[in-house]
Amino acid sequence: MVFKRKLDCVSVAFDYPNIPKAPRSCRRKVLNKRTDAMDLLASLAGKLLEECESSSASSNAFEGNTHNHFGKEIKQEDHDNKPFKSKSSDQGNNSVSRPNTSEKTCVVNSFSFPDDGVLERTPVCETKNVKSEGIIEEAHDVNVDIGFGEVEATGGLVADTCNLTALDVQFPKSVCVDGELKSPSRVNGSLARQGNHTNLGRDDDEKLYSYHKFSNKFKYRSPTVRRIRKSLSSKYWKQVPKDFGHYRADTGIKALYRKRKSSYGYNAWQRENIYKRRRSPDRSSVVTSDGGLSSGSISKLPEKRDSVKLSIKSFRIPELFIEVPETATVGSLKRTVMEAVSVLLSGGIRVGVVVHGKKVRDDKKTLSQTGISCEENLTNLGFTLEPCPSKVPLPLCSEDPVIPIEPTNLSERSAAQPTLDTETPQADVVENNLELVPYQKEMIPVVEQPSTDSKALVPVPPLEVDALAIVPLNQKPKRTELAQRRTRRPFSVTEVEALVQAVEELGTGRWRDVKLRAFEDADHRTYVDLKDKWKTLVHTASISPQQRRGEPVPQELLDRVLRAYGYWSQRQGKHQGRGANKDLDVNRGRAIESGVSV
DNA sequence: ATTAGGG
DNA sequence: CCCTAAT
């Protein structure tokens, strides 16, 4: 009897209707290889992030939880079946419930480059780089790298390059391809790894995701970040049009600037940059992304004797007013700063030049005219990083009035974790206690060690200050809202276990309940996620083990998936209502086991 | 806000 | 994971 039933079950299990149309990989192909100039910014953030990454909490917080197997003591689910609840808080339990925590404030004003971040005369972006697959990463070990070499610009013009890759070198490497800066997936991988202790980049999907990982660094999900964003937006950033749901005739790119569509918007934004970039012959054909970070400029001037040599040890950034409770952990503080920085960067930054404590705004002035010369004591020269007065990426052909979007309107899902993805659930909680109000005062000049040693050699064309203008070509659109794809967080076996069990008990049509039951405290798992995961689980269970990717899910679990799938498919339409299943527990378990409908 | 499905 | 449509 039992045997018979088992067979039925199997039959049912494998006989479910439509199996996902096509291999996911097929669909993924759509994901273009857009050149995320923004990645450079991301890389910056990523680097900074690494600094504090160590403090990030482990994502294995769920491990160690045990679940009752279906059919056993289901009544205890509230305690035992909620592996995702009450995670250990290594964040010091800075729950929101302690608003009175004393707080301290601090102002972050500059970040210094490592010591080895001395300017070197390294040919960073030589002809080959500009031409094609040139990779700048050779200079990855330099923190501030200013290359100088002959470059054949796209238009056939020969120009000297004064490539201030300082920023991107200091951070993940970037690639200079055809005048465009790209971030090798490798870089992403390194970053992604921080987020998940998983094998990003292992397969196609992974790669794709890891690629997006970057952008995720700039998502704004936490209240803190949102606050920051709001603050910044309202004060120093221009708001973004709410909906650009139209096509640009020239690029054919549909820019969708509205909540939860930023990835598209970003894409469009980025392309637009490229688009414009190509039409700026007066500028470097290398890169000058609007992000302002990927510095790249070409000077016509050959290296001269009276060049200016300088080294940049650090950049003064807009002051970031941070307020955190004393009980906050160092890690959370780091994260907070990271968030602030990310927000800052995401909005686009540019470099400011300060001479004698005075900000030089005229990019046309020559260095000498500005007072920057080899003779001058460069001690009075400083650079700053500041938020770019981001311009809304208004489609040139746009006739539609643009509606500014309220930063706070970002949906929860589009808003993402600031930077650390490994953060434990309470990270958000902690953040709630952090008051981070970045504000921009007059840029205070940062006088950093004028290089006196020959190591730091930065040829600066006396006549083309623009060569140093790392500022976006034309204050172009700065994607302000980069709500992008959430960071990928593969389900752990433990999670799968919990999910399977929950579905066994609740069925496949009550994701909300599943979420509440097994993932209530796993904030990053929405019921949609759970539903999606279940979908993939069913698919995974139906394909050969060889075709499966990622962390292998125990066959035992997959079997249960199919079993539950079959079971719930059968009783589809029936009393799938909550009331009907409320007390099925053990009996239903048996039913499922035997593959017989109840 | 949820659910269901396509992408 | 994202996005939408339909509830």
Coordinates of C-alpha atoms (C1' of nucleotides) in Angstrom, one line a residue:
Chain A
M1 CA 0.0 0.0 0.0
V2 CA 2.5 2.3 1.1
F3 CA 4.6 1.4 -1.8
K4 CA 1.8 2.1 -4.1
R5 CA 1.3 5.5 -2.7
K6 CA 4.9 6.4 -2.9
L7 CA 4.8 5.7 -6.5
D8 CA 1.8 7.9 -6.9
C9 CA 3.6 10.6 -5.2
V10 CA 6.6 10.4 -7.4
S11 CA 4.4 10.4 -10.3
V12 CA 2.7 13.4 -9.2
A13 CA 5.8 15.1 -8.2
F14 CA 7.4 14.8 -11.5
D15 CA 4.4 15.4 -13.4
Y16 CA 3.8 18.9 -12.5
P17 CA 2.7 21.1 -15.3
N18 CA 5.0 23.5 -16.9
I19 CA 8.5 23.4 -16.0
P20 CA 10.2 26.7 -16.5
K21 CA 10.2 27.4 -20.1
A22 CA 13.8 27.8 -20.8
P23 CA 17.0 27.5 -18.9
R24 CA 17.5 30.5 -16.9
S25 CA 20.8 31.0 -18.6
C26 CA 19.0 31.7 -21.7
R27 CA 17.1 34.5 -20.3
R28 CA 20.1 36.0 -18.7
K29 CA 21.7 36.6 -21.9
V30 CA 19.7 39.7 -22.1
L31 CA 21.7 41.2 -19.5
N32 CA 23.9 43.4 -21.5
K33 CA 27.5 44.2 -20.8
R34 CA 26.8 47.7 -20.2
T35 CA 29.8 49.6 -19.4
D36 CA 29.2 50.8 -16.0
A37 CA 31.2 53.9 -15.7
M38 CA 29.6 54.0 -12.4
D39 CA 31.5 50.9 -11.5
L40 CA 34.3 53.1 -10.9
L41 CA 32.5 54.9 -8.3
A42 CA 31.4 51.6 -7.0
S43 CA 35.0 50.5 -6.9
L44 CA 35.9 53.4 -4.8
A45 CA 33.2 52.5 -2.4
G46 CA 34.1 49.0 -2.7
K47 CA 37.6 49.7 -1.6
L48 CA 36.5 51.7 1.2
L49 CA 34.2 49.1 2.1
E50 CA 36.8 46.5 2.3
E51 CA 38.4 48.5 4.9
C52 CA 35.6 47.9 7.2
E53 CA 34.4 44.7 5.8
S54 CA 36.1 42.7 8.4
S55 CA 33.6 43.8 10.9
S56 CA 30.7 42.7 8.9
A57 CA 28.8 40.1 10.5
S58 CA 28.7 36.7 9.2
S59 CA 26.0 35.7 6.9
N60 CA 26.0 32.3 8.5
A61 CA 23.9 33.5 11.3
F62 CA 21.4 31.0 10.3
E63 CA 23.6 28.1 10.5
G64 CA 23.2 25.9 13.5
N65 CA 19.6 26.2 13.6
T66 CA 17.7 23.1 13.7
H67 CA 14.3 22.5 12.3
N68 CA 11.9 19.9 13.1
H69 CA 11.2 17.7 10.3
F70 CA 7.9 17.8 8.8
G71 CA 5.5 15.8 10.6
K72 CA 7.2 16.2 13.9
E73 CA 6.3 18.6 16.6
I74 CA 5.0 21.1 14.3
K75 CA 3.5 22.8 17.2
Q76 CA 6.8 24.0 18.2
E77 CA 7.4 25.8 15.0
D78 CA 7.1 29.1 16.7
H79 CA 10.4 28.4 18.4
D80 CA 12.1 25.8 16.4
N81 CA 10.9 26.5 13.0
K82 CA 11.9 30.0 12.9
P83 CA 15.6 29.7 12.3
F84 CA 15.6 33.1 10.9
K85 CA 14.3 34.7 13.9
S86 CA 16.2 36.2 16.7
K87 CA 19.5 36.1 15.1
S88 CA 22.4 36.5 17.3
S89 CA 23.3 40.1 17.5
D90 CA 26.9 40.7 17.3
Q91 CA 26.1 44.3 16.8
G92 CA 25.7 44.9 20.3
N93 CA 22.0 44.7 20.4
N94 CA 21.6 48.2 19.5
S95 CA 18.0 47.9 19.0
V96 CA 15.8 50.7 18.1
S97 CA 14.3 50.3 21.4
R98 CA 17.0 52.3 22.9
P99 CA 16.7 55.6 21.4
N100 CA 18.1 57.2 24.4
T101 CA 21.5 55.9 23.9
S102 CA 24.0 58.7 24.1
E103 CA 25.4 59.5 20.9
K104 CA 28.5 61.0 19.7
T105 CA 29.1 62.8 16.6
C106 CA 32.0 63.0 14.4
V107 CA 32.9 64.6 11.2
V108 CA 34.5 62.7 8.5
N109 CA 36.3 64.9 6.4
S110 CA 38.9 63.1 4.5
F111 CA 40.2 59.8 3.6
S112 CA 43.8 59.3 3.1
F113 CA 45.3 57.0 0.7
P114 CA 47.7 54.4 1.9
D115 CA 51.3 55.4 2.0
D116 CA 52.2 53.8 -1.1
G117 CA 49.7 56.0 -2.7
V118 CA 52.3 58.2 -4.1
L119 CA 52.0 59.5 -7.5
E120 CA 54.1 57.7 -9.8
R121 CA 55.0 58.2 -13.3
T122 CA 53.4 55.2 -14.5
P123 CA 52.2 55.0 -18.0
V124 CA 48.8 54.0 -17.1
C125 CA 46.7 54.5 -20.1
E126 CA 48.9 54.2 -23.0
T127 CA 47.8 53.8 -26.5
K128 CA 46.9 50.2 -26.1
N129 CA 44.7 51.1 -23.3
V130 CA 42.8 53.5 -25.2
K131 CA 42.7 51.4 -28.2
S132 CA 41.2 48.3 -27.0
E133 CA 41.7 45.8 -24.4
G134 CA 44.3 47.7 -22.5
I135 CA 43.9 47.2 -18.9
I136 CA 45.0 49.6 -16.4
E137 CA 45.1 47.2 -13.8
E138 CA 48.8 46.9 -14.2
A139 CA 48.9 49.8 -11.9
H140 CA 46.7 48.2 -9.4
D141 CA 49.3 48.2 -6.8
V142 CA 49.5 51.9 -6.9
N143 CA 47.1 54.0 -5.1
V144 CA 47.5 57.1 -6.9
D145 CA 48.7 56.8 -10.3
I146 CA 49.1 59.4 -12.8
G147 CA 50.1 58.2 -16.1
F148 CA 51.5 60.2 -18.8
G149 CA 52.0 59.0 -22.2
E150 CA 51.1 59.4 -25.8
V151 CA 47.7 58.4 -26.7
E152 CA 46.1 58.2 -30.0
A153 CA 42.7 59.5 -29.5
T154 CA 39.8 58.2 -31.3
G155 CA 39.8 61.0 -33.7
G156 CA 43.3 60.3 -34.7
L157 CA 44.6 63.1 -32.6
V158 CA 47.7 62.5 -30.8
A159 CA 47.6 63.7 -27.3
D160 CA 49.4 63.3 -24.2
T161 CA 47.7 61.7 -21.5
C162 CA 47.7 62.8 -18.0
N163 CA 45.7 60.2 -16.6
L164 CA 44.8 60.6 -13.1
T165 CA 43.8 57.2 -12.2
A166 CA 44.5 57.8 -8.7
L167 CA 41.1 57.1 -7.6
D168 CA 40.4 54.0 -9.5
V169 CA 43.7 52.5 -8.9
Q170 CA 43.4 52.9 -5.3
F171 CA 40.3 50.9 -5.6
P172 CA 39.4 48.0 -7.6
K173 CA 41.0 48.0 -10.9
S174 CA 39.4 49.3 -13.9
V175 CA 39.8 48.7 -17.4
C176 CA 40.2 51.2 -20.1
V177 CA 38.7 50.0 -23.2
D178 CA 38.1 52.0 -26.2
G179 CA 38.0 55.1 -24.3
E180 CA 35.6 53.7 -21.9
L181 CA 36.2 52.6 -18.5
K182 CA 35.1 49.3 -17.4
S183 CA 35.4 47.3 -14.3
P184 CA 36.5 43.8 -14.8
S185 CA 34.2 41.3 -13.4
R186 CA 37.0 40.2 -11.3
V187 CA 36.8 43.2 -9.3
N188 CA 33.2 42.6 -8.8
G189 CA 33.9 39.3 -7.6
S190 CA 36.2 40.5 -5.0
L191 CA 33.6 42.8 -3.8
A192 CA 30.8 40.4 -4.1
R193 CA 32.6 37.9 -2.1
Q194 CA 32.4 40.2 0.8
G195 CA 28.7 40.2 0.6
N196 CA 28.1 36.6 0.4
H197 CA 30.2 33.8 1.5
T198 CA 29.3 32.2 -1.7
N199 CA 31.0 31.5 -4.9
L200 CA 30.2 34.5 -6.8
G201 CA 31.5 34.3 -10.3
R202 CA 31.2 30.6 -10.3
D203 CA 28.8 30.4 -13.1
D204 CA 27.2 32.6 -15.5
D205 CA 24.5 33.7 -13.2
E206 CA 27.0 34.4 -10.6
K207 CA 29.0 36.5 -12.9
L208 CA 26.1 38.4 -13.9
Y209 CA 25.1 39.0 -10.4
S210 CA 28.5 39.7 -9.2
Y211 CA 28.6 42.3 -11.8
H212 CA 25.6 43.9 -10.4
K213 CA 27.0 43.6 -7.0
F214 CA 28.8 46.7 -7.5
S215 CA 25.8 48.8 -8.0
N216 CA 24.3 47.3 -5.0
K217 CA 26.8 49.0 -3.0
F218 CA 24.9 52.1 -3.7
K219 CA 21.5 51.1 -3.0
Y220 CA 19.8 52.7 -0.2
R221 CA 17.8 50.6 1.9
S222 CA 18.5 51.3 5.4
P223 CA 16.8 54.1 7.1
T224 CA 20.1 55.6 7.7
V225 CA 21.0 55.7 4.1
R226 CA 17.7 56.9 3.2
R227 CA 18.1 59.7 5.6
I228 CA 21.4 60.5 4.2
R229 CA 20.2 60.4 0.8
K230 CA 17.3 62.5 1.6
S231 CA 19.5 64.9 3.2
L232 CA 22.0 65.0 0.5
S233 CA 19.4 65.1 -2.1
S234 CA 17.6 68.0 -0.6
K235 CA 20.7 69.9 0.0
Y236 CA 23.2 69.1 -2.5
W237 CA 21.8 66.9 -5.0
K238 CA 19.2 67.6 -7.5
Q239 CA 16.3 65.4 -7.6
V240 CA 15.7 63.0 -10.2
P241 CA 12.9 63.0 -12.6
K242 CA 10.3 60.6 -11.5
D243 CA 9.6 59.0 -14.7
F244 CA 11.5 58.9 -17.8
G245 CA 9.5 56.2 -19.3
H246 CA 10.1 57.3 -22.8
Y247 CA 12.7 56.6 -25.3
R248 CA 15.5 58.6 -26.4
A249 CA 15.4 58.8 -30.0
D250 CA 19.1 59.0 -30.4
T251 CA 20.0 56.1 -28.2
G252 CA 16.9 54.1 -28.2
I253 CA 17.4 53.6 -24.6
K254 CA 14.5 53.7 -22.4
A255 CA 15.2 55.5 -19.3
L256 CA 13.1 54.7 -16.5
Y257 CA 13.7 56.9 -13.6
R258 CA 11.3 55.9 -11.1
K259 CA 11.3 53.8 -8.1
R260 CA 12.5 50.3 -8.6
K261 CA 13.5 51.0 -12.0
S262 CA 16.7 52.6 -11.3
S263 CA 18.7 49.9 -12.8
Y264 CA 17.2 50.8 -16.1
G265 CA 17.6 54.4 -15.3
Y266 CA 21.1 53.9 -14.4
N267 CA 21.8 52.1 -17.6
A268 CA 20.3 54.8 -19.5
W269 CA 22.2 57.3 -17.6
Q270 CA 25.3 55.5 -18.2
R271 CA 24.8 55.2 -21.8
E272 CA 24.0 58.7 -22.1
N273 CA 27.3 59.4 -20.6
I274 CA 29.0 57.4 -23.1
Y275 CA 27.0 58.9 -25.7
K276 CA 28.0 62.3 -24.7
R277 CA 31.5 61.3 -24.0
R278 CA 31.9 60.4 -27.5
R279 CA 30.9 63.8 -28.6
S280 CA 33.3 65.6 -26.5
P281 CA 36.3 65.8 -28.7
D282 CA 37.7 68.5 -26.6
R283 CA 38.0 66.1 -23.8
S284 CA 39.7 63.0 -23.1
S285 CA 38.7 60.2 -25.3
V286 CA 39.7 58.1 -22.4
V287 CA 37.3 58.4 -19.8
T288 CA 35.6 61.0 -17.9
S289 CA 32.6 59.5 -16.5
D290 CA 30.2 61.6 -14.9
G291 CA 30.9 59.8 -11.8
G292 CA 33.8 62.1 -11.7
L293 CA 35.8 59.3 -10.3
S294 CA 37.2 57.7 -13.2
S295 CA 39.5 60.3 -14.0
G296 CA 40.9 60.4 -17.4
S297 CA 42.0 63.3 -19.4
I298 CA 44.2 64.0 -22.2
S299 CA 46.4 66.9 -22.5
K300 CA 47.8 68.1 -25.7
L301 CA 50.8 69.3 -24.0
P302 CA 53.9 67.3 -23.9
E303 CA 55.7 67.0 -20.7
K304 CA 57.6 70.1 -19.9
R305 CA 60.2 71.1 -17.7
D306 CA 58.2 73.4 -15.7
S307 CA 55.7 70.9 -14.9
V308 CA 54.1 70.6 -11.5
K309 CA 54.9 67.7 -9.4
L310 CA 52.6 66.7 -6.6
S311 CA 51.3 63.9 -4.8
I312 CA 47.9 63.4 -3.3
K313 CA 47.9 61.7 -0.1
S314 CA 44.3 62.2 0.6
F315 CA 41.2 63.8 -0.5
R316 CA 39.1 66.0 1.5
I317 CA 35.6 65.0 1.2
P318 CA 32.5 66.9 2.1
E319 CA 32.1 66.8 5.7
L320 CA 30.0 64.0 6.9
F321 CA 28.3 64.6 10.1
I322 CA 27.8 61.4 11.8
E323 CA 26.1 60.7 15.0
V324 CA 26.1 57.3 16.5
P325 CA 25.3 55.9 19.8
E326 CA 28.1 55.0 22.0
T327 CA 26.8 51.6 22.1
A328 CA 27.2 51.2 18.5
T329 CA 29.9 49.0 17.4
V330 CA 32.9 50.1 15.5
G331 CA 31.6 48.0 12.8
S332 CA 28.4 49.8 12.6
L333 CA 30.2 53.0 12.7
K334 CA 32.3 51.9 9.8
R335 CA 29.2 50.9 8.0
T336 CA 27.7 54.2 8.6
V337 CA 30.6 56.0 7.3
M338 CA 30.6 53.7 4.4
E339 CA 27.0 54.4 3.7
A340 CA 27.6 58.1 3.8
V341 CA 30.5 57.7 1.4
S342 CA 28.5 55.5 -0.8
V343 CA 25.7 57.9 -1.0
L344 CA 28.2 60.6 -1.6
L345 CA 29.8 58.7 -4.4
S346 CA 26.6 57.5 -5.9
G347 CA 25.5 61.0 -6.4
G348 CA 28.6 61.6 -8.3
I349 CA 31.6 63.3 -7.1
R350 CA 34.0 65.6 -8.6
V351 CA 37.3 66.9 -7.6
G352 CA 37.8 70.3 -6.4
V353 CA 41.1 72.2 -6.5
V354 CA 41.9 74.4 -3.6
V355 CA 44.8 76.8 -3.7
H356 CA 45.7 78.8 -0.8
G357 CA 42.6 77.7 0.9
K358 CA 40.6 79.0 -1.9
K359 CA 38.7 76.9 -4.2
V360 CA 39.5 77.3 -7.8
R361 CA 36.4 77.1 -9.8
D362 CA 37.6 78.3 -13.1
D363 CA 38.7 75.2 -14.9
K364 CA 40.0 77.2 -17.7
K365 CA 42.7 78.8 -15.7
T366 CA 46.1 77.4 -16.1
L367 CA 47.8 76.0 -13.2
S368 CA 50.3 78.8 -13.2
Q369 CA 47.7 81.3 -13.4
T370 CA 46.1 79.7 -10.5
G371 CA 49.2 79.7 -8.6
I372 CA 50.1 76.2 -9.0
S373 CA 53.6 75.9 -10.2
C374 CA 56.6 73.9 -9.6
E375 CA 58.1 76.9 -7.8
E376 CA 55.2 77.4 -5.6
N377 CA 55.0 75.6 -2.4
L378 CA 52.5 73.1 -3.2
T379 CA 51.6 72.9 0.3
N380 CA 48.9 75.3 -0.5
L381 CA 47.4 73.0 -3.0
G382 CA 44.6 70.8 -2.1
F383 CA 42.0 68.6 -3.7
T384 CA 38.6 67.9 -2.6
L385 CA 36.0 65.4 -3.4
E386 CA 32.6 66.8 -3.5
P387 CA 29.2 65.8 -4.5
C388 CA 28.5 66.6 -8.0
P389 CA 25.7 69.0 -8.5
S390 CA 24.1 66.2 -10.2
K391 CA 22.1 67.0 -13.2
V392 CA 19.1 65.2 -14.0
P393 CA 19.7 63.0 -16.9
L394 CA 17.1 64.7 -19.1
P395 CA 16.7 63.0 -22.3
L396 CA 17.6 65.4 -24.9
C397 CA 14.6 64.6 -26.9
S398 CA 12.4 64.7 -23.9
E399 CA 9.3 66.7 -24.2
D400 CA 7.8 65.3 -21.1
P401 CA 7.9 67.4 -18.1
V402 CA 10.1 65.7 -15.5
I403 CA 8.8 65.1 -12.2
P404 CA 11.2 65.1 -9.4
I405 CA 11.3 62.0 -7.4
E406 CA 11.2 62.0 -3.8
P407 CA 14.1 60.0 -2.5
T408 CA 12.0 58.7 0.2
N409 CA 9.7 57.3 -2.3
L410 CA 12.1 54.6 -3.1
S411 CA 10.5 51.4 -2.5
E412 CA 11.9 49.1 0.0
R413 CA 13.0 46.7 -2.5
S414 CA 14.6 49.0 -4.8
A415 CA 16.4 50.5 -2.0
A416 CA 19.2 48.3 -1.0
Q417 CA 21.6 47.7 1.6
P418 CA 24.2 50.3 1.7
T419 CA 27.3 48.5 1.4
L420 CA 27.8 45.5 3.5
D421 CA 25.7 42.7 2.5
T422 CA 27.0 40.3 5.0
E423 CA 25.5 42.4 7.5
T424 CA 23.3 40.6 9.9
P425 CA 19.7 41.5 10.1
Q426 CA 20.3 43.7 13.0
A427 CA 22.6 45.8 11.0
D428 CA 19.6 47.7 9.9
V429 CA 18.5 48.0 13.4
V430 CA 21.7 49.4 14.4
E431 CA 21.6 51.8 11.6
N432 CA 18.4 53.1 13.0
N433 CA 20.3 54.5 15.7
L434 CA 22.7 56.2 13.6
E435 CA 22.2 59.7 12.7
L436 CA 24.1 60.5 9.7
V437 CA 23.7 63.8 8.3
P438 CA 26.2 64.7 5.7
Y439 CA 26.4 68.3 5.0
Q440 CA 28.6 70.2 2.8
K441 CA 30.3 73.2 4.1
E442 CA 32.8 75.1 2.1
M443 CA 35.4 72.7 1.1
I444 CA 38.2 73.0 3.4
P445 CA 41.4 72.7 1.5
V446 CA 43.4 69.8 2.2
V447 CA 47.0 70.4 2.1
E448 CA 48.6 67.2 1.7
Q449 CA 52.2 66.6 1.6
P450 CA 53.5 68.3 -1.4
S451 CA 55.7 65.8 -2.9
T452 CA 59.2 66.5 -2.4
D453 CA 60.5 63.2 -3.4
S454 CA 61.1 62.4 -6.9
K455 CA 58.8 59.5 -6.7
A456 CA 55.9 61.7 -7.0
L457 CA 55.9 63.1 -10.4
V458 CA 52.9 64.5 -11.9
P459 CA 53.3 66.3 -15.1
V460 CA 50.7 68.8 -15.3
P461 CA 50.4 70.7 -18.5
P462 CA 50.6 74.3 -17.6
L463 CA 48.2 75.4 -20.2
E464 CA 45.5 72.9 -19.8
V465 CA 44.2 72.8 -16.4
D466 CA 41.4 70.8 -17.8
A467 CA 43.7 68.0 -17.8
L468 CA 43.2 67.8 -14.2
A469 CA 39.5 68.4 -14.3
I470 CA 38.2 65.1 -13.2
V471 CA 34.9 66.7 -13.3
P472 CA 32.3 65.3 -15.5
L473 CA 32.4 66.8 -18.9
N474 CA 29.3 68.9 -18.6
Q475 CA 27.8 68.5 -15.3
K476 CA 25.9 65.9 -17.0
P477 CA 23.3 63.8 -15.5
K478 CA 24.4 62.2 -12.4
R479 CA 22.4 59.2 -11.7
T480 CA 21.2 60.1 -8.3
E481 CA 19.0 57.3 -7.7
L482 CA 20.8 54.2 -8.2
A483 CA 18.5 51.8 -6.7
Q484 CA 19.7 48.8 -8.2
R485 CA 19.3 45.1 -8.1
R486 CA 19.6 43.8 -4.7
T487 CA 22.6 42.0 -3.8
R488 CA 22.4 38.4 -4.6
R489 CA 22.1 36.2 -1.6
P490 CA 21.9 32.6 -2.4
F491 CA 19.8 30.6 -0.1
S492 CA 21.8 28.5 2.3
V493 CA 20.9 24.9 2.8
T494 CA 19.6 25.9 6.1
E495 CA 17.3 28.4 4.6
V496 CA 16.2 26.0 2.0
E497 CA 15.4 23.6 4.7
A498 CA 13.3 26.1 6.4
L499 CA 11.6 27.1 3.3
V500 CA 10.8 23.5 2.3
Q501 CA 9.4 22.8 5.6
A502 CA 7.2 25.9 5.7
V503 CA 5.9 25.1 2.3
E504 CA 5.2 21.5 3.3
E505 CA 3.1 22.9 6.0
L506 CA 1.5 25.9 4.3
G507 CA 1.4 25.1 0.7
T508 CA 2.7 27.0 -2.2
G509 CA 0.2 29.8 -2.3
R510 CA 0.8 31.4 1.0
W511 CA 4.1 33.0 0.7
R512 CA 3.3 35.6 3.1
D513 CA 2.7 33.0 5.7
V514 CA 5.7 31.2 4.7
K515 CA 7.7 34.3 5.2
L516 CA 6.2 34.9 8.6
R517 CA 6.7 31.4 9.7
A518 CA 10.1 30.7 8.7
F519 CA 11.7 34.0 7.6
E520 CA 10.1 36.6 9.6
D521 CA 13.4 38.0 10.8
A522 CA 15.2 37.5 7.6
D523 CA 14.5 40.9 6.4
H524 CA 16.3 40.3 3.2
R525 CA 13.9 37.5 2.2
T526 CA 10.7 38.8 1.0
Y527 CA 7.8 36.5 0.4
V528 CA 8.5 37.1 -3.3
D529 CA 12.0 35.9 -2.7
L530 CA 10.7 32.8 -1.1
K531 CA 8.3 32.2 -3.8
D532 CA 11.0 32.6 -6.3
K533 CA 13.2 30.3 -4.4
W534 CA 10.6 27.7 -4.3
K535 CA 10.2 28.0 -8.0
T536 CA 13.8 27.4 -8.6
L537 CA 13.9 24.6 -6.1
V538 CA 11.2 22.9 -7.9
H539 CA 13.1 23.4 -11.1
T540 CA 16.3 22.3 -9.6
A541 CA 14.7 19.2 -8.2
S542 CA 13.5 18.3 -11.6
I543 CA 16.8 18.5 -13.4
S544 CA 19.7 16.3 -13.2
P545 CA 22.2 16.9 -10.5
Q546 CA 24.8 17.7 -13.2
Q547 CA 22.7 20.6 -14.4
R548 CA 22.5 22.1 -11.0
R549 CA 24.6 25.0 -10.0
G550 CA 25.5 26.8 -6.9
E551 CA 25.6 25.2 -3.5
P552 CA 24.2 21.8 -3.9
V553 CA 21.0 21.3 -2.2
P554 CA 20.8 18.0 -0.4
Q555 CA 18.8 15.6 -2.5
E556 CA 16.8 14.9 0.6
L557 CA 15.5 18.4 0.5
L558 CA 14.9 18.3 -3.2
D559 CA 12.9 15.2 -2.8
R560 CA 10.8 16.9 -0.2
V561 CA 10.4 19.8 -2.6
L562 CA 9.0 17.5 -5.3
R563 CA 6.9 15.7 -2.8
A564 CA 5.4 18.9 -1.4
Y565 CA 5.1 20.3 -4.9
G566 CA 3.1 17.3 -6.0
Y567 CA 1.1 17.3 -2.9
W568 CA 0.1 20.9 -3.1
S569 CA -0.5 20.7 -6.8
Q570 CA -3.0 18.0 -6.3
R571 CA -4.9 19.7 -3.7
Q572 CA -4.8 22.8 -5.7
G573 CA -8.0 24.7 -5.7
K574 CA -9.3 22.6 -2.9
H575 CA -9.3 23.7 0.6
Q576 CA -5.9 25.3 0.2
G577 CA -7.3 28.1 2.3
R578 CA -5.6 28.7 5.5
G579 CA -8.4 27.4 7.6
A580 CA -8.1 24.0 6.0
N581 CA -4.5 23.6 6.7
K582 CA -4.3 25.0 10.1
D583 CA -4.3 21.8 11.8
L584 CA -3.1 19.4 9.3
D585 CA 0.3 19.1 11.0
V586 CA 1.0 15.5 11.6
N587 CA -1.7 14.1 9.6
R588 CA -0.9 16.1 6.6
G589 CA 2.7 15.2 7.1
R590 CA 1.8 11.6 6.7
A591 CA -0.3 12.4 3.8
I592 CA 2.4 14.2 2.1
E593 CA 4.8 11.4 2.8
S594 CA 2.5 9.0 1.2
G595 CA 1.7 11.2 -1.6
V596 CA -2.0 11.0 -1.0
S597 CA -4.3 13.9 -1.0
V598 CA -6.1 14.5 2.2
Chain B
dA1 C1' -0.1 44.3 0.4
dT2 C1' -0.1 39.7 -1.9
dT3 C1' -0.1 36.4 -5.3
dA4 C1' 1.3 34.4 -9.7
dG5 C1' 4.2 34.3 -13.5
dG6 C1' 7.1 36.0 -17.0
dG7 C1' 11.7 37.9 -17.7
Chain C
dC1 C1' 16.3 38.8 -8.6
dC2 C1' 13.2 42.1 -11.0
dC3 C1' 8.8 43.6 -12.8
dT4 C1' 3.8 43.4 -13.7
dA5 C1' -0.6 42.3 -13.6
dA6 C1' -4.3 41.0 -11.1
dT7 C1' -6.2 40.5 -6.8

